[in-house]
Coordinates of C-alpha atoms and ligand atoms in Angstrom, one line a residue:
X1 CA -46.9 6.8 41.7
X2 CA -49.1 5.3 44.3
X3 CA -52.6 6.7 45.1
X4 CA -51.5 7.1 48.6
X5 CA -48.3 9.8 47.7
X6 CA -50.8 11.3 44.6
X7 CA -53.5 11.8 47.2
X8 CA -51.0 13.8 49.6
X9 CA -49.6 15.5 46.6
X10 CA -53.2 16.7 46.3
X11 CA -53.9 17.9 49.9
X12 CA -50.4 20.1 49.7
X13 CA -51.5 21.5 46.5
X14 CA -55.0 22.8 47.7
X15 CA -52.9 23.6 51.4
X16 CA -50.7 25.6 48.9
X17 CA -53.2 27.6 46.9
X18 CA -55.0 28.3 50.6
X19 CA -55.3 32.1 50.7
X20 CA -53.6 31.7 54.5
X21 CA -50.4 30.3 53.0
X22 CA -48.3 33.1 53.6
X23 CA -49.4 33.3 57.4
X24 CA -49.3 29.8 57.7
X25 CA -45.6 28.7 55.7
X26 CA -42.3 30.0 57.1
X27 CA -39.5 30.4 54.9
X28 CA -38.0 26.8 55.7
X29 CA -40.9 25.4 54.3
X30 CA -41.3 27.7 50.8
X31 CA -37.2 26.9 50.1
X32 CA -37.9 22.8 51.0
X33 CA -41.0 23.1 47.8
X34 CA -39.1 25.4 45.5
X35 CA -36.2 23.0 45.4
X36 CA -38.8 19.9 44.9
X37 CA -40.6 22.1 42.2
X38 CA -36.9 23.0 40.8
X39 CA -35.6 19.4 40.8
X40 CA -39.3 17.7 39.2
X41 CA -39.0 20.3 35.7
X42 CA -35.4 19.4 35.5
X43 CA -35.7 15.5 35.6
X44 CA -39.1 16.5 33.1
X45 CA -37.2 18.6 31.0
X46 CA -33.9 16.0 31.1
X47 CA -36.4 13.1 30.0
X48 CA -38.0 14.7 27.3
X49 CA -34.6 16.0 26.1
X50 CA -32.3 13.1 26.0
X51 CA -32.6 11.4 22.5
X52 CA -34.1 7.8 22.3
X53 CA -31.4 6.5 19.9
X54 CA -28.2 8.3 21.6
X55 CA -25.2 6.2 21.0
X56 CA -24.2 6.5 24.9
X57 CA -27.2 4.3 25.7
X58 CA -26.7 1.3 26.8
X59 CA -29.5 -1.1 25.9
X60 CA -30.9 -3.9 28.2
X61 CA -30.0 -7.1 27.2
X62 CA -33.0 -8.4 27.1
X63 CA -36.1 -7.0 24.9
X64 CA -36.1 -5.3 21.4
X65 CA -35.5 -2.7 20.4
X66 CA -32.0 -2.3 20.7
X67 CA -29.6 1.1 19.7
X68 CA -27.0 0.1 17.6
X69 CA -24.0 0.7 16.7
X70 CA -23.0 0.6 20.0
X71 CA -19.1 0.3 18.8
X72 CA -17.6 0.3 15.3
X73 CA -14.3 -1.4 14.4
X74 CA -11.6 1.2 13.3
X75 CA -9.3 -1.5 12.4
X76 CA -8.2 -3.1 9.4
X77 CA -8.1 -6.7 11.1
X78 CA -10.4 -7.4 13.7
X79 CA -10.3 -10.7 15.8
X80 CA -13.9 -12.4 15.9
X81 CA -14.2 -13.1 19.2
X82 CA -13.9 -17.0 20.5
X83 CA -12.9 -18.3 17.5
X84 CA -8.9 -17.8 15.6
X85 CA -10.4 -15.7 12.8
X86 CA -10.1 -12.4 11.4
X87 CA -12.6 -10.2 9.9
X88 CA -11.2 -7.6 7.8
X89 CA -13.9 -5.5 5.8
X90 CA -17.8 -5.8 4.8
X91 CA -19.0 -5.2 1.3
X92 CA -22.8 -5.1 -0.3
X93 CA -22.3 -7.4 -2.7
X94 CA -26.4 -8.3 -4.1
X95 CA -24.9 -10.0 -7.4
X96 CA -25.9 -13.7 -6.4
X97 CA -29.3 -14.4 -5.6
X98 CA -30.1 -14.8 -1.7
X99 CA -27.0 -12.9 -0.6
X100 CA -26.3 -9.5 0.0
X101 CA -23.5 -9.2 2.3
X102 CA -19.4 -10.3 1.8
X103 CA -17.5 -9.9 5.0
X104 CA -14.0 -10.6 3.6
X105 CA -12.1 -12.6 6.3
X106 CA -8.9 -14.1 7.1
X107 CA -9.8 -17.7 8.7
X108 CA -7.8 -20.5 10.2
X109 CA -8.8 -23.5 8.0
X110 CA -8.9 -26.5 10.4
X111 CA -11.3 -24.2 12.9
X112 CA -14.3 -23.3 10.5
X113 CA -17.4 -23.2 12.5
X114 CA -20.8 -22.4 11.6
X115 CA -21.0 -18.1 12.0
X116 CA -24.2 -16.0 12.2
X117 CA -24.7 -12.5 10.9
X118 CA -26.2 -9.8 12.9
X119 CA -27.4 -6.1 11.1
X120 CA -27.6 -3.1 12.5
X121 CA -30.7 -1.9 10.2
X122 CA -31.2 2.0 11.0
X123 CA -30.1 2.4 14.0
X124 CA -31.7 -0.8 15.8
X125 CA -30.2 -4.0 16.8
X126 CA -31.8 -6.8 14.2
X127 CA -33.8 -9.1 16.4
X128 CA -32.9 -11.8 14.2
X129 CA -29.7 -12.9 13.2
X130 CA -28.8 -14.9 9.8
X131 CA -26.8 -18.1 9.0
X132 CA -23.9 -17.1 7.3
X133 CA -22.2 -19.6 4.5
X134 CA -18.8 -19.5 4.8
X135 CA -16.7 -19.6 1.3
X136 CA -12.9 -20.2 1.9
X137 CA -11.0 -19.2 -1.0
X138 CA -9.2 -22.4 -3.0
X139 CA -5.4 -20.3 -2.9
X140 CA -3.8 -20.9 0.3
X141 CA -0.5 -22.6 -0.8
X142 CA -0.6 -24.4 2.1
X143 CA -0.9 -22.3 5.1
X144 CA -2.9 -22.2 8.0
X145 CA -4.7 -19.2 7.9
X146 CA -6.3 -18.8 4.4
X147 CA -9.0 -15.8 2.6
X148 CA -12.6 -16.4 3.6
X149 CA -15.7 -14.9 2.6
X150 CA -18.6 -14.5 4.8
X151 CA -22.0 -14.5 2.9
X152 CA -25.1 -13.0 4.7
X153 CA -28.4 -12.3 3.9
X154 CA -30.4 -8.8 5.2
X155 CA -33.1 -10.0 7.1
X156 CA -36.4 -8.3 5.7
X157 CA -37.0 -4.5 5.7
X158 CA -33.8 -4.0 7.4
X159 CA -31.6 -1.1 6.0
X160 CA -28.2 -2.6 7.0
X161 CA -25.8 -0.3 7.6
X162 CA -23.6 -2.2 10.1
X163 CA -22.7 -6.1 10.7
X164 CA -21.4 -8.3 12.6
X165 CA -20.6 -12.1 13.1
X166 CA -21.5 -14.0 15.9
X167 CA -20.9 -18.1 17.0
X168 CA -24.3 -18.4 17.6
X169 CA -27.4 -18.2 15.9
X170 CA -29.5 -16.0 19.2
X171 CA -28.8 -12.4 19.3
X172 CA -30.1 -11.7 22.6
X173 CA -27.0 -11.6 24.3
X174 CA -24.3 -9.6 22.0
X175 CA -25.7 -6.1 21.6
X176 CA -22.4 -5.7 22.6
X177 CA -20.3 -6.8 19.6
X178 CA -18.4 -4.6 17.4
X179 CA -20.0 -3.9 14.2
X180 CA -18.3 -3.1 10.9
X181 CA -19.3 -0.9 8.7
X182 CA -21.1 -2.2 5.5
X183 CA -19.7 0.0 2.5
X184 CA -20.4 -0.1 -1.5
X185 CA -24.1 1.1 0.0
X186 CA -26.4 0.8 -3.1
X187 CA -26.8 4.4 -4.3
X188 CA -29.0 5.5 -7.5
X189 CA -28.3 3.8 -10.7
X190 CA -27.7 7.0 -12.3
X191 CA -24.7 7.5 -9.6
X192 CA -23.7 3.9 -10.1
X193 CA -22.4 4.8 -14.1
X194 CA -20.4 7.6 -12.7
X195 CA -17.3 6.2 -11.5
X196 CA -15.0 8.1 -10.0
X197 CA -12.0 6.9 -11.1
X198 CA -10.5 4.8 -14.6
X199 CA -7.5 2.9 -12.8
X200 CA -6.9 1.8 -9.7
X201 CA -3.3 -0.1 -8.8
X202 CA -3.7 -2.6 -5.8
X203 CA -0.3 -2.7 -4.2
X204 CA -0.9 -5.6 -2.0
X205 CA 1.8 -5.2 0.7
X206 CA 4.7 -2.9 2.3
X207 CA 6.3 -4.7 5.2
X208 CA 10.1 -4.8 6.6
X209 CA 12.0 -1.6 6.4
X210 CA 11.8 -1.3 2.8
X211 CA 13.1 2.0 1.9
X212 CA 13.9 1.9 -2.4
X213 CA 12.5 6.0 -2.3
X214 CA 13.5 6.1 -6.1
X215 CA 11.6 2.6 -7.3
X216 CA 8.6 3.9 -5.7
X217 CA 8.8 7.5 -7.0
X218 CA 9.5 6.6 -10.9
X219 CA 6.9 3.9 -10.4
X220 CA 4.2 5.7 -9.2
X221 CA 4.7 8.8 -11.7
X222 CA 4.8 5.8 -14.4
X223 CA 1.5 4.7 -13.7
X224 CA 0.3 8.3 -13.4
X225 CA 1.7 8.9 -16.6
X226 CA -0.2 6.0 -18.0
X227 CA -3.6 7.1 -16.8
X228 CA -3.7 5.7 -13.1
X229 CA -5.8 7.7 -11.1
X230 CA -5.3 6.3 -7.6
X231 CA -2.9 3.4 -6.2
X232 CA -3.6 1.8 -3.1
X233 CA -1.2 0.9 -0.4
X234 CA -1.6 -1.8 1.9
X235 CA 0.8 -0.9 4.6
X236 CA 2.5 -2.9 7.5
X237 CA 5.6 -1.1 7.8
X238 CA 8.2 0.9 5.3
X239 CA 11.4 2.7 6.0
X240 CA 11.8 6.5 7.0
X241 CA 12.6 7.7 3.4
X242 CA 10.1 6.0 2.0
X243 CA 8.1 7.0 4.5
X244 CA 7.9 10.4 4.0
X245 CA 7.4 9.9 0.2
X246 CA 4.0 7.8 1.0
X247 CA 2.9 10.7 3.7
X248 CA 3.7 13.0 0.7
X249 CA 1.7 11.4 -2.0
X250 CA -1.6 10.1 0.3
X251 CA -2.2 14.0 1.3
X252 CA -2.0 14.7 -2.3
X253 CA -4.7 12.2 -2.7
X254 CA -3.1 9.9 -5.9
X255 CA -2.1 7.1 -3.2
X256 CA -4.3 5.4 -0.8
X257 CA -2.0 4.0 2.3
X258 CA -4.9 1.5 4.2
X259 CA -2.7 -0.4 7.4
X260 CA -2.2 -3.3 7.8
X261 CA -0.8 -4.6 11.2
X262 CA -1.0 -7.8 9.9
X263 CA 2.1 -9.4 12.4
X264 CA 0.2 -8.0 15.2
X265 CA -2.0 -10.9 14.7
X266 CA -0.2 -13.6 13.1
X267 CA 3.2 -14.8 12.0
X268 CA 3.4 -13.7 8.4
X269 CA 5.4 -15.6 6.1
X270 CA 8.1 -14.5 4.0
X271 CA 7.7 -16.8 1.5
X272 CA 4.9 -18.0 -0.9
X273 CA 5.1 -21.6 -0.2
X274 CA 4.4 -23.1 3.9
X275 CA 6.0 -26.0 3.1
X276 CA 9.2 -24.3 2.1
X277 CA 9.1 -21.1 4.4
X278 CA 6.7 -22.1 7.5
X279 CA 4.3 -19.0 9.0
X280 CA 0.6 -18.6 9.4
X281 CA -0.6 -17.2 6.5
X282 CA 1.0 -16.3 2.8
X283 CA 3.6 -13.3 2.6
X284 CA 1.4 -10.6 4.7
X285 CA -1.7 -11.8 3.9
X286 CA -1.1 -10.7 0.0
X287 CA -4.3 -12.6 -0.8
X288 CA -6.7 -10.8 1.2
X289 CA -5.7 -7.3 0.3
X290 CA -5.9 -8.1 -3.3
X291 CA -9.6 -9.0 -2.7
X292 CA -10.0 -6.3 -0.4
X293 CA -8.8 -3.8 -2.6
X294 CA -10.7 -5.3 -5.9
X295 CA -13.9 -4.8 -3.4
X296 CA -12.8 -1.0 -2.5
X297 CA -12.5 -0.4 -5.9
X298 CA -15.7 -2.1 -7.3
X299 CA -18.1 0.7 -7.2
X300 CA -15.5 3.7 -8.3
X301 CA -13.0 2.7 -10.7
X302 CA -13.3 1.2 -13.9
X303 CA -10.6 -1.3 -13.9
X304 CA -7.7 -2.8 -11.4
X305 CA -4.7 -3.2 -11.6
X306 CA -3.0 -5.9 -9.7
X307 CA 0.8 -6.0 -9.5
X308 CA 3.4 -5.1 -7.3
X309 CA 5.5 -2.1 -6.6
X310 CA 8.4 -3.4 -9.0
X311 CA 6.5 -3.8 -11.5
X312 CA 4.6 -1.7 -14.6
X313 CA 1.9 -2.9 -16.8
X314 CA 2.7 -1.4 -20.1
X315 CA 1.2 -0.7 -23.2
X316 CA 3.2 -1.5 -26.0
X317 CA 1.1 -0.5 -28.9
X318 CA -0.7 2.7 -27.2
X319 CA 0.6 5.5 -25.4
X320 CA -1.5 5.0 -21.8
X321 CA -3.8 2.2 -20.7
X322 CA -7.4 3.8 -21.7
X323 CA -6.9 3.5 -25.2
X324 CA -5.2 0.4 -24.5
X325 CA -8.2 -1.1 -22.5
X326 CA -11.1 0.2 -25.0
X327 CA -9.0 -1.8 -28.1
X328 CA -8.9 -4.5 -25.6
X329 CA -12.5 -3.9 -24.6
X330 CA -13.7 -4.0 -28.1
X331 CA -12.4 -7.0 -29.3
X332 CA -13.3 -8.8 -26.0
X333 CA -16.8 -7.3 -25.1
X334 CA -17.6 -10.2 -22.7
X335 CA -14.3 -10.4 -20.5
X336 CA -13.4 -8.9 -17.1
X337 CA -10.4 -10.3 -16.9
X338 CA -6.9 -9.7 -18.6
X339 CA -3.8 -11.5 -18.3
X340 CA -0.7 -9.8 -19.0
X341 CA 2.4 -11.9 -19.5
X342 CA 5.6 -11.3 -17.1
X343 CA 8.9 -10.2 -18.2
X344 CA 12.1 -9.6 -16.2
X345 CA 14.1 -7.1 -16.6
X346 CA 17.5 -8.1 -14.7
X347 CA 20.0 -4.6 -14.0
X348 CA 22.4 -4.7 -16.8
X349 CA 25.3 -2.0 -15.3
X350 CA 25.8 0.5 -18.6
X351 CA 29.4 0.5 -20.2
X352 CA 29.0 4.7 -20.7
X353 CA 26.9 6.9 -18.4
X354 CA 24.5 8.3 -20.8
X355 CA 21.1 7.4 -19.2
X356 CA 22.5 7.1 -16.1
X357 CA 20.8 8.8 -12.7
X358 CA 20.4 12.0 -12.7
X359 CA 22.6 14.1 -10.7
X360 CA 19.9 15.7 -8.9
X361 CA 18.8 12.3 -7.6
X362 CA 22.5 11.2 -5.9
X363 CA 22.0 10.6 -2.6
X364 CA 18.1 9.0 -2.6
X365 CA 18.2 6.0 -1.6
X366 CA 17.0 3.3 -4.0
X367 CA 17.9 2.4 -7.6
X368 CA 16.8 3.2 -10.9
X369 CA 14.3 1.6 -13.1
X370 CA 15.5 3.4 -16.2
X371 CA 18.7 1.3 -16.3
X372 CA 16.3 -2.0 -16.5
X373 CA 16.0 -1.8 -20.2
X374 CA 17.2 -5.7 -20.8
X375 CA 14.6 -8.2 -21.4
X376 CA 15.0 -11.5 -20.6
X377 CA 13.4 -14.1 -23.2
X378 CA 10.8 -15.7 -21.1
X379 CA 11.4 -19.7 -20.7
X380 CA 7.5 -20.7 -22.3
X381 CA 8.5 -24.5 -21.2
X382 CA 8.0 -23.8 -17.6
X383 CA 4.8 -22.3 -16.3
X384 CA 4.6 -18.3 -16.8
X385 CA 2.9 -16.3 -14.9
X386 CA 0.6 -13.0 -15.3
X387 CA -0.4 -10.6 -13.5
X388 CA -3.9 -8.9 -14.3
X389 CA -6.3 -5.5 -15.2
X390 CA -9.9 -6.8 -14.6
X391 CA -13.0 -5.3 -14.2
X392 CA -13.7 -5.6 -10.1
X393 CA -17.8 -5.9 -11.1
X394 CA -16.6 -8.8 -12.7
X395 CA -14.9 -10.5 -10.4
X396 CA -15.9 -12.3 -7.0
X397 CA -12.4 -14.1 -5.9
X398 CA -8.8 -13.2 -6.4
X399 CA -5.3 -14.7 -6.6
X400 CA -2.7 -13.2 -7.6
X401 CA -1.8 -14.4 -11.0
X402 CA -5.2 -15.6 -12.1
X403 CA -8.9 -15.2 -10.7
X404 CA -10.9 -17.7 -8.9
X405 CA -14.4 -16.8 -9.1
X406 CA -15.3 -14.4 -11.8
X407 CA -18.6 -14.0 -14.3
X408 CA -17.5 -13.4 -18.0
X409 CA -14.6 -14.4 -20.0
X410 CA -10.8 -13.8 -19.4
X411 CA -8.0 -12.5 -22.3
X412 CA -4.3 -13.4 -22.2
X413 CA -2.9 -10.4 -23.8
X414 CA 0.0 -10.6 -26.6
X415 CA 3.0 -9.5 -25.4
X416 CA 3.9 -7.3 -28.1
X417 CA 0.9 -5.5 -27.0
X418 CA 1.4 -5.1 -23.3
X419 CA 3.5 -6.3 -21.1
X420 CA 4.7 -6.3 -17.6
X421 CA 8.0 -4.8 -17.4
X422 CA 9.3 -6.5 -14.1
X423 CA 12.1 -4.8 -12.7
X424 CA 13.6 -7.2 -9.6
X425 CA 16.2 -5.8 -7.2
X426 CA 18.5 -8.0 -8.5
X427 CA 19.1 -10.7 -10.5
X428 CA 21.8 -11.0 -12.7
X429 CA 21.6 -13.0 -15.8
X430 CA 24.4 -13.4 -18.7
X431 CA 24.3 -10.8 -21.3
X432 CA 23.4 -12.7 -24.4
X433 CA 19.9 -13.7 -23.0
X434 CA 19.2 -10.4 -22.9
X435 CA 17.1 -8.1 -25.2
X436 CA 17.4 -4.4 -25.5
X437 CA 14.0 -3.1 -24.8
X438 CA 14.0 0.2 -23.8
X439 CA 9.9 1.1 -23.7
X440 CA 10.6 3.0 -20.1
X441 CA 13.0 5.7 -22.1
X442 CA 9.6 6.4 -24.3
X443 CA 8.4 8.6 -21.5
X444 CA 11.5 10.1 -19.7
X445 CA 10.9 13.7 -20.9
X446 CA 8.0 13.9 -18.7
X447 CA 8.8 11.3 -16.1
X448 CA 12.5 13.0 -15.1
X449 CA 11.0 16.1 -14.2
X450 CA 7.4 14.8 -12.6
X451 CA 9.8 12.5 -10.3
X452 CA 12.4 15.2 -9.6
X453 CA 9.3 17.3 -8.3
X454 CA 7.8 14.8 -6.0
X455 CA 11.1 14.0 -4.4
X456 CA 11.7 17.6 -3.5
X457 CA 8.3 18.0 -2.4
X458 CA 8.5 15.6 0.2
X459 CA 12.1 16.9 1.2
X460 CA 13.9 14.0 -0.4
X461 CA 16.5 15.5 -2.4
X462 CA 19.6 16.4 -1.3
X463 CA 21.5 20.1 -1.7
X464 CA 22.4 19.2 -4.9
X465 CA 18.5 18.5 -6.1
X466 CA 18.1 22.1 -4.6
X467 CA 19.6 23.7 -7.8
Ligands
NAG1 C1 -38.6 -8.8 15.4 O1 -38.9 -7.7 14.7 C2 -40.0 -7.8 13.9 C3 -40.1 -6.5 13.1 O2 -39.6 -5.4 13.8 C4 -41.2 -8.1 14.7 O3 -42.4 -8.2 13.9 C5 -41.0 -9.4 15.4 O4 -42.1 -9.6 16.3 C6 -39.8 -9.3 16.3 N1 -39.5 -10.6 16.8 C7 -39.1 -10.8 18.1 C8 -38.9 -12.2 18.5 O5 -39.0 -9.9 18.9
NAG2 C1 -20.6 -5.4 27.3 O1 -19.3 -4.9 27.3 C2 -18.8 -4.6 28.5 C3 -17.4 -4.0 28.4 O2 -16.6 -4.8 27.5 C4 -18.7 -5.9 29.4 O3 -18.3 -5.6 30.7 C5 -20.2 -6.5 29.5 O4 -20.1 -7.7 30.2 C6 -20.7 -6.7 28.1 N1 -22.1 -7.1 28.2 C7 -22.6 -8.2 27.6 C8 -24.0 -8.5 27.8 O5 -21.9 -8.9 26.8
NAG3 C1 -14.5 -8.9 21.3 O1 -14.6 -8.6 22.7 C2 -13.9 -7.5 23.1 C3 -14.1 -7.4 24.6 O2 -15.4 -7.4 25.0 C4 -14.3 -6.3 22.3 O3 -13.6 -5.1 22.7 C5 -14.2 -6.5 20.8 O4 -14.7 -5.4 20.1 C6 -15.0 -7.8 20.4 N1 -14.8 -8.1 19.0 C7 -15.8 -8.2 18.2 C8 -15.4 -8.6 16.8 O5 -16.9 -8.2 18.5
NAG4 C1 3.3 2.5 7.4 O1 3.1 1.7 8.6 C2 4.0 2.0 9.6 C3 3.8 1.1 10.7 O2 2.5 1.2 11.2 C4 3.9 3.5 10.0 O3 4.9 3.8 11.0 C5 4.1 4.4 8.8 O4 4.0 5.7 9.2 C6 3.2 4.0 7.7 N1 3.4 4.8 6.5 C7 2.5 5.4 5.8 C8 3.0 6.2 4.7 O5 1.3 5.3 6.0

């Protein structure tokens, strides 16, 4: 305020407390100072209200300190802008020296550029932002777009909560950008030996209109008979039937559906090979979900799982994967990773009817596991592969049948002590390559009616499963 208006301010005040005031205001003039009284408290009482660190404000560009997060990804992918890449999720990760942060990415590999990290530390814009190094994972069977960690450090005494990844290295002008979250916070270390769950199942991807209600039902009541605790689901599209099933069992809480929009962004492939099947990036990005989900999982479930829907890790020599794990686990103290060996199980049609499906079940659409009980004697000539339980703390890369980057030692397992019973849509083979091996009928007395259960309660069977 200048002197000038403070000095006539003044004069009115002393005019106003003058004992001929009443004489000498009319009633013009008392409404004109009540409304200038009225409107100063409010704009007082509207400063002193109005929080400092509301998420509405909008900062100046210019000058710390800066309010942040201003906006937070809610998407699964998001584009980083000017460049062709993909950020996906950020995890604390503090087990190398000098990083902290892993923003797992999906990057196209002939545009790497050098990338910067911002932090959101409290609720304030970092003024500093941090060269990030940019690890691109060695699987990418040839396609374009491959997995890509992003490394950052937290500059000092910040408490990230929130980053983001810029082109360049001056923050000044993008108190703008989205921020993603930062999860697997550090809690206690007495929290940190309580995990929440044993297993985990990463099912990497869902996409067309796949719709085999029965597969996924027997499957997922399998591992739950085995001592899963939680699958998760990552989730392009799905038929109706199955559908519903997946809506059914992600409100009870045993599968986790995460989306993944994945061909709103890029051509996925259908096939594991570019130069055979062309696209941007392998299958539906099958890579980077298995690392997201190993990354989910690392601070809340003891070990992962990663196979796919038609398939079931199984113990051979132990009635459910814990006691299975802790023979394992006692014999191999210093490994985090387990390979188990893959077997196929091609549909052999039954001559009588006697394990057939259940009548309740006519009419779901989908086919039975329980009629894969012919193994096929693996060729060991040609190269095998394995699918693997691992400890996530143990692990820092993924592939799908073996790990990249990992601390500790790795264990194939002996088939006659687990194996993966791999039951493909179809595949015929002739008969007398075939082994009887029916493991799967072990648990049918509780399977039949767990299954049975979950397709009625998501509205699945038909008048007949009424009874
Ligand atoms: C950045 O923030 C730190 C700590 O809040 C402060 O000491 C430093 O002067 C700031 N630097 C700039 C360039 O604003
Ligand atoms: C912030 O975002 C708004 C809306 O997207 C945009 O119009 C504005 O130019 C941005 N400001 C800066 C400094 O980037
Ligand atoms: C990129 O820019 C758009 C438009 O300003 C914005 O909506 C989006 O959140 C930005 N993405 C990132 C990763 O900052
Ligand atoms: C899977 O994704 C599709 C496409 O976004 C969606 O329509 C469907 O409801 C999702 N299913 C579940 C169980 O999340």
């Amino acid at each position: 305020m200048s002197s000038s208006v403070s000095g006539s301010i003044r004069k009115r005040i002393a005019y106003l407390s003058s004992p001929e005031l009443g004489i000498r205001m009319d009633k013009a003039k008392i409404l004109k100072w009540k409304f200038l009284l009225l409107s100063t408290l409010i704009f007082i009482l509207w400063y002193t209200v109005r929080s400092p660190r509301t998420y509405r404000d909008i900062p100046q560009p210019h000058g710390p300190p800066k309010t942040c997060p201003l906006r937070i990804s809610e998407q699964t992918i998001t584009p980083l802008n000017n460049t062709k890449h993909f950020l996906v999720s950020a995890y604390m990760d503090q087990r190398e020296k000098g990083l902290d942060i892993r923003i797992i990415g999906i990057f196209k590999r002939d545009s790497i550029q050098p990338l910067y990290c911002l932090f959101c530390c409290a609720g304030q814009l970092s003024n500093k932002t941090s060269p990030a190094t940019i690890l691109q994972h060695s699987d990418n069977f040839g396609f374009p777009f491959v997995t890509t960690d992003v490394m950052c450090q937290i500059p000092e005494n910040c408490m990230a909560t929130h980053v983001s990844v810029l082109t360049q290295p001056d923050s000044g002008m993008v108190f703008n950008q989205t921020l993603l979250p930062i999860r697997n916070q550090k809690t206690s270390e007495k929290e940190e030996k309580k995990l929440q769950f044993d297993f985990t199942v990463c099912i990497s991807n869902l996409f067309g209109d796949y719709n085999n209600v029965l597969q996924f039902a027997q499957t997922l009541e399998m591992y739950r008979l085995l001592g899963v605790d939680r699958v998760v689901i990552y989730n392009t599209s799905c038929g109706p039937d199955l559908d519903r099933l997946l809506q059914s069992y992600s409100q009870e809480g045993f599968v986790e559906m995460v989306p993944w929009p994945i061909d709103h962004h890029l051509k996925p492939s259908r096939g594991w090979l570019f130069s055979e099947s062309g696209g941007d990036v392998h299958y539906f990005g099958q890579l980077t979900t298995l690392n997201e989900c190993i990354y989910r999982s690392m601070d809340r479930s003891r070990y992962v799982l990663l196979n796919d829907i038609d398939e079931i890790i199984m113990p051979y020599q132990h009635n459910n994967l814990m006691s299975l794990m802790d023979m394992l686990q006692q014999q191999h103290p210093n490994t985090g990773v387990f390979l188990i060996e893959n077997h196929i199980y091609p549909k052999k049609p039954f001559g009588g009817n006697e394990k057939g499906l259940l009548h309740q079940w006519k009419g779901v659409p989908g086919f039975d596991i329980l009629e894969h009980i012919y193994r096929e004697e693996p060729n060991r000539n040609i190269y095998h592969p394995h699918k693997l339980i691992v400890q996530p703390r143990m692990v820092q890369q993924t592939s799908i049948h073996e790990v990249l980057m990992k601390y500790g030692e790795y264990f194939k397992v002996p088939p006659d002590v687990c194996r993966i019973i791999h039951s493909p849509i179809s595949m015929p083979r002739p008969p007398e390559q075939l082994h009887l091996d029916t493991r799967l009928w072990d648990f049918t007395d509780k399977l039949l009616p767990s299954v049975t259960t979950v397709l009625r309660r998501a509205g699945l069977l038909g008048s007949q499963g009424q009874e």
